[in-house]
């Protein structure tokens, strides 16, 4: 289906995105009882079931393009599964009911529920493998290039932001594979901000001055890269990614999902091929971007973000009670 087909209108987009906030909230609340119990599968299962059930109440023809795995790996929210009432716009949906299952299972920070969507055919079908990533906010849009060195990119971003290179703060996952990147930042006199798990909040944080993060760089999950790219497109930021298949099996997975040249650098408009996209997330545990679910007496408090692209771009943080 041609993504330019006028099926998803601007009015539809905002309405659908708001309905997905409820989806995200219900998945996060369903996962809450499993925080700190070291039972990742149970937590993920609870969030997945709640998410799928609520998604089926929405008037849409949605297809999961990034989800819990292939059909033979996941009973729900598997890649290719079609959800919704069957009435309404045709959508691509990328989901992770519990992004950060490991920190959540240990009672640690930065786990959240995430959903991204756009018109059918608009989202890159990224296989579950590693991806090189670079993310920046709106002021540095158009000033990044993964084909160049981190040093070159930092100089470019600094110029866009009206800063000295040494004034930049670069967010990087604390992993041995990033040692060279970390040293490159420090050798330029800039600051690093290391994190342990879950890179989606850090990528999104580059779009907000309050977090004082100028760039996110490093290697992480490709599905998470597509979801973060969608959020940044809605927010006016920028993102580039490059898949890293480590063996022939992973190369074949790329081809199976329509990616003939996995080594190429994907620009934001190649990862998310429509401006009419949306992203929503709800915190499960406290994190950089969102507060986690809180239970007070018989009520739950949730903290979510909604971002919508298109001609009427907007974002909002939402606090809700159940």
PDB file of N, CA, C and O in Angstrom, residues 183-247:
ATOM      1  N   UNK A 183      36.097   7.498  25.139  1.00  0.00           N
ATOM      2  CA  UNK A 183      37.404   8.169  25.153  1.00  0.00           C
ATOM      3  C   UNK A 183      37.463   9.307  24.136  1.00  0.00           C
ATOM      4  O   UNK A 183      38.093  10.345  24.382  1.00  0.00           O
ATOM      5  N   UNK A 184      36.800   9.115  22.988  1.00  0.00           N
ATOM      6  CA  UNK A 184      36.794  10.158  21.963  1.00  0.00           C
ATOM      7  C   UNK A 184      36.107  11.427  22.488  1.00  0.00           C
ATOM      8  O   UNK A 184      36.584  12.547  22.261  1.00  0.00           O
ATOM      9  N   UNK A 185      34.991  11.233  23.194  1.00  0.00           N
ATOM     10  CA  UNK A 185      34.285  12.378  23.780  1.00  0.00           C
ATOM     11  C   UNK A 185      35.158  13.076  24.817  1.00  0.00           C
ATOM     12  O   UNK A 185      35.311  14.303  24.815  1.00  0.00           O
ATOM     13  N   UNK A 186      35.755  12.282  25.706  1.00  0.00           N
ATOM     14  CA  UNK A 186      36.566  12.857  26.777  1.00  0.00           C
ATOM     15  C   UNK A 186      37.807  13.551  26.234  1.00  0.00           C
ATOM     16  O   UNK A 186      38.229  14.596  26.755  1.00  0.00           O
ATOM     17  N   UNK A 187      38.402  12.996  25.180  1.00  0.00           N
ATOM     18  CA  UNK A 187      39.599  13.608  24.589  1.00  0.00           C
ATOM     19  C   UNK A 187      39.305  14.966  23.952  1.00  0.00           C
ATOM     20  O   UNK A 187      40.213  15.789  23.788  1.00  0.00           O
ATOM     21  N   UNK A 188      38.031  15.197  23.610  1.00  0.00           N
ATOM     22  CA  UNK A 188      37.638  16.495  23.065  1.00  0.00           C
ATOM     23  C   UNK A 188      37.260  17.476  24.171  1.00  0.00           C
ATOM     24  O   UNK A 188      36.898  18.624  23.892  1.00  0.00           O
ATOM     25  N   UNK A 189      37.353  17.017  25.410  1.00  0.00           N
ATOM     26  CA  UNK A 189      37.042  17.887  26.540  1.00  0.00           C
ATOM     27  C   UNK A 189      35.566  17.997  26.849  1.00  0.00           C
ATOM     28  O   UNK A 189      35.155  18.806  27.692  1.00  0.00           O
ATOM     29  N   UNK A 190      34.738  17.185  26.183  1.00  0.00           N
ATOM     30  CA  UNK A 190      33.292  17.222  26.409  1.00  0.00           C
ATOM     31  C   UNK A 190      32.907  16.272  27.547  1.00  0.00           C
ATOM     32  O   UNK A 190      33.734  15.513  28.061  1.00  0.00           O
ATOM     33  N   UNK A 191      31.629  16.319  27.911  1.00  0.00           N
ATOM     34  CA  UNK A 191      31.128  15.493  29.012  1.00  0.00           C
ATOM     35  C   UNK A 191      30.439  14.239  28.467  1.00  0.00           C
ATOM     36  O   UNK A 191      29.818  14.270  27.408  1.00  0.00           O
ATOM     37  N   UNK A 192      30.518  13.171  29.230  1.00  0.00           N
ATOM     38  CA  UNK A 192      29.730  11.975  28.945  1.00  0.00           C
ATOM     39  C   UNK A 192      28.638  11.822  30.000  1.00  0.00           C
ATOM     40  O   UNK A 192      28.785  12.296  31.135  1.00  0.00           O
ATOM     41  N   UNK A 193      27.563  11.208  29.626  1.00  0.00           N
ATOM     42  CA  UNK A 193      26.514  10.805  30.568  1.00  0.00           C
ATOM     43  C   UNK A 193      26.224   9.345  30.282  1.00  0.00           C
ATOM     44  O   UNK A 193      25.615   9.013  29.261  1.00  0.00           O
ATOM     45  N   UNK A 194      26.716   8.463  31.132  1.00  0.00           N
ATOM     46  CA  UNK A 194      26.581   7.026  30.914  1.00  0.00           C
ATOM     47  C   UNK A 194      25.263   6.514  31.490  1.00  0.00           C
ATOM     48  O   UNK A 194      24.759   7.041  32.482  1.00  0.00           O
ATOM     49  N   UNK A 195      24.721   5.491  30.844  1.00  0.00           N
ATOM     50  CA  UNK A 195      23.535   4.827  31.375  1.00  0.00           C
ATOM     51  C   UNK A 195      23.717   3.327  31.206  1.00  0.00           C
ATOM     52  O   UNK A 195      24.519   2.865  30.387  1.00  0.00           O
ATOM     53  N   UNK A 196      22.962   2.545  31.953  1.00  0.00           N
ATOM     54  CA  UNK A 196      23.152   1.088  31.955  1.00  0.00           C
ATOM     55  C   UNK A 196      22.251   0.375  30.945  1.00  0.00           C
ATOM     56  O   UNK A 196      22.703  -0.476  30.186  1.00  0.00           O
ATOM     57  N   UNK A 197      20.968   0.681  30.942  1.00  0.00           N
ATOM     58  CA  UNK A 197      20.016  -0.017  30.074  1.00  0.00           C
ATOM     59  C   UNK A 197      18.988   0.962  29.529  1.00  0.00           C
ATOM     60  O   UNK A 197      18.715   1.992  30.149  1.00  0.00           O
ATOM     61  N   UNK A 198      18.414   0.617  28.367  1.00  0.00           N
ATOM     62  CA  UNK A 198      17.289   1.321  27.749  1.00  0.00           C
ATOM     63  C   UNK A 198      17.726   2.672  27.185  1.00  0.00           C
ATOM     64  O   UNK A 198      17.895   3.650  27.917  1.00  0.00           O
ATOM     65  N   UNK A 199      17.891   2.722  25.857  1.00  0.00           N
ATOM     66  CA  UNK A 199      18.391   3.957  25.242  1.00  0.00           C
ATOM     67  C   UNK A 199      17.312   4.862  24.663  1.00  0.00           C
ATOM     68  O   UNK A 199      17.600   5.998  24.275  1.00  0.00           O
ATOM     69  N   UNK A 200      16.063   4.413  24.612  1.00  0.00           N
ATOM     70  CA  UNK A 200      14.999   5.243  24.051  1.00  0.00           C
ATOM     71  C   UNK A 200      14.818   6.553  24.823  1.00  0.00           C
ATOM     72  O   UNK A 200      14.752   7.627  24.206  1.00  0.00           O
ATOM     73  N   UNK A 201      14.760   6.541  26.161  1.00  0.00           N
ATOM     74  CA  UNK A 201      14.599   7.823  26.872  1.00  0.00           C
ATOM     75  C   UNK A 201      15.735   8.802  26.597  1.00  0.00           C
ATOM     76  O   UNK A 201      15.493  10.008  26.454  1.00  0.00           O
ATOM     77  N   UNK A 202      16.962   8.308  26.516  1.00  0.00           N
ATOM     78  CA  UNK A 202      18.097   9.187  26.259  1.00  0.00           C
ATOM     79  C   UNK A 202      18.033   9.820  24.886  1.00  0.00           C
ATOM     80  O   UNK A 202      18.353  11.004  24.712  1.00  0.00           O
ATOM     81  N   UNK A 203      17.612   9.048  23.885  1.00  0.00           N
ATOM     82  CA  UNK A 203      17.474   9.600  22.529  1.00  0.00           C
ATOM     83  C   UNK A 203      16.426  10.703  22.512  1.00  0.00           C
ATOM     84  O   UNK A 203      16.632  11.775  21.924  1.00  0.00           O
ATOM     85  N   UNK A 204      15.294  10.463  23.158  1.00  0.00           N
ATOM     86  CA  UNK A 204      14.220  11.460  23.196  1.00  0.00           C
ATOM     87  C   UNK A 204      14.634  12.684  23.995  1.00  0.00           C
ATOM     88  O   UNK A 204      14.282  13.821  23.649  1.00  0.00           O
ATOM     89  N   UNK A 205      15.417  12.482  25.051  1.00  0.00           N
ATOM     90  CA  UNK A 205      15.826  13.593  25.916  1.00  0.00           C
ATOM     91  C   UNK A 205      16.637  14.651  25.176  1.00  0.00           C
ATOM     92  O   UNK A 205      16.678  15.810  25.592  1.00  0.00           O
ATOM     93  N   UNK A 206      17.275  14.276  24.064  1.00  0.00           N
ATOM     94  CA  UNK A 206      18.041  15.262  23.291  1.00  0.00           C
ATOM     95  C   UNK A 206      17.151  16.370  22.741  1.00  0.00           C
ATOM     96  O   UNK A 206      17.632  17.449  22.385  1.00  0.00           O
ATOM     97  N   UNK A 207      15.838  16.118  22.672  1.00  0.00           N
ATOM     98  CA  UNK A 207      14.904  17.106  22.118  1.00  0.00           C
ATOM     99  C   UNK A 207      14.434  18.125  23.152  1.00  0.00           C
ATOM    100  O   UNK A 207      13.696  19.054  22.806  1.00  0.00           O
ATOM    101  N   UNK A 208      14.848  17.953  24.422  1.00  0.00           N
ATOM    102  CA  UNK A 208      14.385  18.829  25.493  1.00  0.00           C
ATOM    103  C   UNK A 208      15.579  19.457  26.206  1.00  0.00           C
ATOM    104  O   UNK A 208      16.444  18.747  26.729  1.00  0.00           O
ATOM    105  N   UNK A 209      15.609  20.774  26.269  1.00  0.00           N
ATOM    106  CA  UNK A 209      16.721  21.474  26.909  1.00  0.00           C
ATOM    107  C   UNK A 209      16.881  21.095  28.375  1.00  0.00           C
ATOM    108  O   UNK A 209      17.995  21.085  28.905  1.00  0.00           O
ATOM    109  N   UNK A 210      15.770  20.765  29.037  1.00  0.00           N
ATOM    110  CA  UNK A 210      15.808  20.530  30.488  1.00  0.00           C
ATOM    111  C   UNK A 210      16.722  19.363  30.876  1.00  0.00           C
ATOM    112  O   UNK A 210      17.222  19.321  32.001  1.00  0.00           O
ATOM    113  N   UNK A 211      16.949  18.418  29.961  1.00  0.00           N
ATOM    114  CA  UNK A 211      17.754  17.248  30.304  1.00  0.00           C
ATOM    115  C   UNK A 211      19.248  17.459  30.063  1.00  0.00           C
ATOM    116  O   UNK A 211      20.065  16.639  30.486  1.00  0.00           O
ATOM    117  N   UNK A 212      19.599  18.525  29.354  1.00  0.00           N
ATOM    118  CA  UNK A 212      20.993  18.885  29.109  1.00  0.00           C
ATOM    119  C   UNK A 212      21.793  17.736  28.479  1.00  0.00           C
ATOM    120  O   UNK A 212      22.916  17.440  28.870  1.00  0.00           O
ATOM    121  N   UNK A 213      21.181  17.082  27.486  1.00  0.00           N
ATOM    122  CA  UNK A 213      21.836  16.030  26.711  1.00  0.00           C
ATOM    123  C   UNK A 213      21.830  16.465  25.245  1.00  0.00           C
ATOM    124  O   UNK A 213      20.764  16.676  24.665  1.00  0.00           O
ATOM    125  N   UNK A 214      22.993  16.622  24.663  1.00  0.00           N
ATOM    126  CA  UNK A 214      23.089  17.148  23.306  1.00  0.00           C
ATOM    127  C   UNK A 214      23.051  16.061  22.243  1.00  0.00           C
ATOM    128  O   UNK A 214      22.560  16.295  21.133  1.00  0.00           O
ATOM    129  N   UNK A 215      23.582  14.889  22.551  1.00  0.00           N
ATOM    130  CA  UNK A 215      23.634  13.795  21.586  1.00  0.00           C
ATOM    131  C   UNK A 215      23.505  12.469  22.320  1.00  0.00           C
ATOM    132  O   UNK A 215      23.912  12.357  23.483  1.00  0.00           O
ATOM    133  N   UNK A 216      22.966  11.477  21.629  1.00  0.00           N
ATOM    134  CA  UNK A 216      23.062  10.085  22.069  1.00  0.00           C
ATOM    135  C   UNK A 216      23.748   9.313  20.959  1.00  0.00           C
ATOM    136  O   UNK A 216      23.354   9.431  19.791  1.00  0.00           O
ATOM    137  N   UNK A 217      24.770   8.535  21.305  1.00  0.00           N
ATOM    138  CA  UNK A 217      25.485   7.732  20.315  1.00  0.00           C
ATOM    139  C   UNK A 217      25.753   6.342  20.880  1.00  0.00           C
ATOM    140  O   UNK A 217      25.762   6.136  22.089  1.00  0.00           O
ATOM    141  N   UNK A 218      25.981   5.393  19.974  1.00  0.00           N
ATOM    142  CA  UNK A 218      26.348   4.059  20.424  1.00  0.00           C
ATOM    143  C   UNK A 218      25.628   2.972  19.658  1.00  0.00           C
ATOM    144  O   UNK A 218      24.925   3.223  18.675  1.00  0.00           O
ATOM    145  N   UNK A 219      25.830   1.749  20.122  1.00  0.00           N
ATOM    146  CA  UNK A 219      25.245   0.564  19.506  1.00  0.00           C
ATOM    147  C   UNK A 219      24.209  -0.026  20.455  1.00  0.00           C
ATOM    148  O   UNK A 219      24.497  -0.276  21.623  1.00  0.00           O
ATOM    149  N   UNK A 220      23.002  -0.221  19.940  1.00  0.00           N
ATOM    150  CA  UNK A 220      21.926  -0.809  20.732  1.00  0.00           C
ATOM    151  C   UNK A 220      20.972  -1.547  19.826  1.00  0.00           C
ATOM    152  O   UNK A 220      21.243  -1.764  18.644  1.00  0.00           O
ATOM    153  N   UNK A 221      19.816  -1.919  20.358  1.00  0.00           N
ATOM    154  CA  UNK A 221      18.854  -2.692  19.599  1.00  0.00           C
ATOM    155  C   UNK A 221      18.250  -1.919  18.445  1.00  0.00           C
ATOM    156  O   UNK A 221      17.880  -0.751  18.585  1.00  0.00           O
ATOM    157  N   UNK A 222      18.132  -2.576  17.292  1.00  0.00           N
ATOM    158  CA  UNK A 222      17.552  -1.933  16.106  1.00  0.00           C
ATOM    159  C   UNK A 222      16.063  -1.625  16.271  1.00  0.00           C
ATOM    160  O   UNK A 222      15.620  -0.530  15.885  1.00  0.00           O
ATOM    161  N   UNK A 223      15.257  -2.539  16.827  1.00  0.00           N
ATOM    162  CA  UNK A 223      13.840  -2.198  17.007  1.00  0.00           C
ATOM    163  C   UNK A 223      13.651  -0.943  17.859  1.00  0.00           C
ATOM    164  O   UNK A 223      12.823  -0.089  17.541  1.00  0.00           O
ATOM    165  N   UNK A 224      14.458  -0.828  18.922  1.00  0.00           N
ATOM    166  CA  UNK A 224      14.388   0.360  19.768  1.00  0.00           C
ATOM    167  C   UNK A 224      14.802   1.611  18.996  1.00  0.00           C
ATOM    168  O   UNK A 224      14.298   2.709  19.246  1.00  0.00           O
ATOM    169  N   UNK A 225      15.714   1.426  18.035  1.00  0.00           N
ATOM    170  CA  UNK A 225      16.137   2.544  17.206  1.00  0.00           C
ATOM    171  C   UNK A 225      14.995   3.103  16.375  1.00  0.00           C
ATOM    172  O   UNK A 225      14.834   4.326  16.249  1.00  0.00           O
ATOM    173  N   UNK A 226      14.184   2.232  15.805  1.00  0.00           N
ATOM    174  CA  UNK A 226      13.040   2.675  15.006  1.00  0.00           C
ATOM    175  C   UNK A 226      12.032   3.418  15.881  1.00  0.00           C
ATOM    176  O   UNK A 226      11.479   4.458  15.486  1.00  0.00           O
ATOM    177  N   UNK A 227      11.802   2.901  17.067  1.00  0.00           N
ATOM    178  CA  UNK A 227      10.847   3.539  17.979  1.00  0.00           C
ATOM    179  C   UNK A 227      11.350   4.918  18.404  1.00  0.00           C
ATOM    180  O   UNK A 227      10.594   5.901  18.406  1.00  0.00           O
ATOM    181  N   UNK A 228      12.627   5.014  18.757  1.00  0.00           N
ATOM    182  CA  UNK A 228      13.201   6.306  19.140  1.00  0.00           C
ATOM    183  C   UNK A 228      13.183   7.280  17.965  1.00  0.00           C
ATOM    184  O   UNK A 228      12.907   8.478  18.129  1.00  0.00           O
ATOM    185  N   UNK A 229      13.473   6.781  16.765  1.00  0.00           N
ATOM    186  CA  UNK A 229      13.458   7.630  15.572  1.00  0.00           C
ATOM    187  C   UNK A 229      12.072   8.212  15.331  1.00  0.00           C
ATOM    188  O   UNK A 229      11.931   9.382  14.949  1.00  0.00           O
ATOM    189  N   UNK A 230      11.040   7.421  15.556  1.00  0.00           N
ATOM    190  CA  UNK A 230       9.672   7.911  15.384  1.00  0.00           C
ATOM    191  C   UNK A 230       9.377   9.043  16.359  1.00  0.00           C
ATOM    192  O   UNK A 230       8.795  10.074  15.981  1.00  0.00           O
ATOM    193  N   UNK A 231       9.778   8.859  17.608  1.00  0.00           N
ATOM    194  CA  UNK A 231       9.567   9.915  18.598  1.00  0.00           C
ATOM    195  C   UNK A 231      10.287  11.195  18.204  1.00  0.00           C
ATOM    196  O   UNK A 231       9.723  12.296  18.283  1.00  0.00           O
ATOM    197  N   UNK A 232      11.535  11.066  17.763  1.00  0.00           N
ATOM    198  CA  UNK A 232      12.309  12.247  17.392  1.00  0.00           C
ATOM    199  C   UNK A 232      11.745  12.920  16.138  1.00  0.00           C
ATOM    200  O   UNK A 232      11.801  14.151  16.005  1.00  0.00           O
ATOM    201  N   UNK A 233      11.194  12.146  15.221  1.00  0.00           N
ATOM    202  CA  UNK A 233      10.576  12.761  14.037  1.00  0.00           C
ATOM    203  C   UNK A 233       9.375  13.609  14.461  1.00  0.00           C
ATOM    204  O   UNK A 233       9.168  14.714  13.949  1.00  0.00           O
ATOM    205  N   UNK A 234       8.592  13.086  15.403  1.00  0.00           N
ATOM    206  CA  UNK A 234       7.460  13.856  15.914  1.00  0.00           C
ATOM    207  C   UNK A 234       7.922  15.139  16.604  1.00  0.00           C
ATOM    208  O   UNK A 234       7.245  16.173  16.540  1.00  0.00           O
ATOM    209  N   UNK A 235       9.057  15.089  17.270  1.00  0.00           N
ATOM    210  CA  UNK A 235       9.563  16.211  18.059  1.00  0.00           C
ATOM    211  C   UNK A 235      10.432  17.169  17.244  1.00  0.00           C
ATOM    212  O   UNK A 235      10.891  18.185  17.763  1.00  0.00           O
ATOM    213  N   UNK A 236      10.697  16.833  15.976  1.00  0.00           N
ATOM    214  CA  UNK A 236      11.498  17.699  15.127  1.00  0.00           C
ATOM    215  C   UNK A 236      12.990  17.470  15.240  1.00  0.00           C
ATOM    216  O   UNK A 236      13.786  18.261  14.717  1.00  0.00           O
ATOM    217  N   UNK A 237      13.396  16.385  15.906  1.00  0.00           N
ATOM    218  CA  UNK A 237      14.814  16.075  16.051  1.00  0.00           C
ATOM    219  C   UNK A 237      15.336  15.283  14.872  1.00  0.00           C
ATOM    220  O   UNK A 237      14.732  15.244  13.792  1.00  0.00           O
ATOM    221  N   UNK A 238      16.485  14.630  15.078  1.00  0.00           N
ATOM    222  CA  UNK A 238      17.100  13.869  13.992  1.00  0.00           C
ATOM    223  C   UNK A 238      17.684  12.574  14.541  1.00  0.00           C
ATOM    224  O   UNK A 238      18.065  12.485  15.722  1.00  0.00           O
ATOM    225  N   UNK A 239      17.779  11.590  13.664  1.00  0.00           N
ATOM    226  CA  UNK A 239      18.257  10.255  14.053  1.00  0.00           C
ATOM    227  C   UNK A 239      18.805   9.578  12.810  1.00  0.00           C
ATOM    228  O   UNK A 239      18.238   9.702  11.722  1.00  0.00           O
ATOM    229  N   UNK A 240      19.920   8.881  12.970  1.00  0.00           N
ATOM    230  CA  UNK A 240      20.441   8.011  11.913  1.00  0.00           C
ATOM    231  C   UNK A 240      20.803   6.663  12.519  1.00  0.00           C
ATOM    232  O   UNK A 240      21.203   6.580  13.694  1.00  0.00           O
ATOM    233  N   UNK A 241      20.653   5.612  11.726  1.00  0.00           N
ATOM    234  CA  UNK A 241      20.953   4.266  12.202  1.00  0.00           C
ATOM    235  C   UNK A 241      21.584   3.407  11.132  1.00  0.00           C
ATOM    236  O   UNK A 241      21.350   3.610   9.932  1.00  0.00           O
ATOM    237  N   UNK A 242      22.392   2.450  11.560  1.00  0.00           N
ATOM    238  CA  UNK A 242      23.044   1.504  10.656  1.00  0.00           C
ATOM    239  C   UNK A 242      22.982   0.121  11.275  1.00  0.00           C
ATOM    240  O   UNK A 242      23.524  -0.103  12.364  1.00  0.00           O
ATOM    241  N   UNK A 243      22.307  -0.798  10.606  1.00  0.00           N
ATOM    242  CA  UNK A 243      22.194  -2.167  11.121  1.00  0.00           C
ATOM    243  C   UNK A 243      23.557  -2.849  11.128  1.00  0.00           C
ATOM    244  O   UNK A 243      24.395  -2.608  10.250  1.00  0.00           O
ATOM    245  N   UNK A 244      23.764  -3.720  12.124  1.00  0.00           N
ATOM    246  CA  UNK A 244      25.029  -4.440  12.241  1.00  0.00           C
ATOM    247  C   UNK A 244      24.743  -5.939  12.321  1.00  0.00           C
ATOM    248  O   UNK A 244      24.679  -6.529  13.416  1.00  0.00           O
ATOM    249  N   UNK A 245      24.525  -6.596  11.178  1.00  0.00           N
ATOM    250  CA  UNK A 245      24.343  -8.051  11.206  1.00  0.00           C
ATOM    251  C   UNK A 245      25.684  -8.743  11.469  1.00  0.00           C
ATOM    252  O   UNK A 245      26.683  -8.448  10.805  1.00  0.00           O
ATOM    253  N   UNK A 246      25.715  -9.650  12.441  1.00  0.00           N
ATOM    254  CA  UNK A 246      26.967 -10.277  12.842  1.00  0.00           C
ATOM    255  C   UNK A 246      27.252 -11.595  12.136  1.00  0.00           C
ATOM    256  O   UNK A 246      28.349 -12.127  12.252  1.00  0.00           O
ATOM    257  N   UNK A 247      26.267 -12.128  11.418  1.00  0.00           N
ATOM    258  CA  UNK A 247      26.487 -13.405  10.741  1.00  0.00           C
ATOM    259  C   UNK A 247      25.538 -13.508   9.543  1.00  0.00           C
ATOM    260  O   UNK A 247      24.705 -12.624   9.308  1.00  0.00           O
TER     261      UNK A 247
END
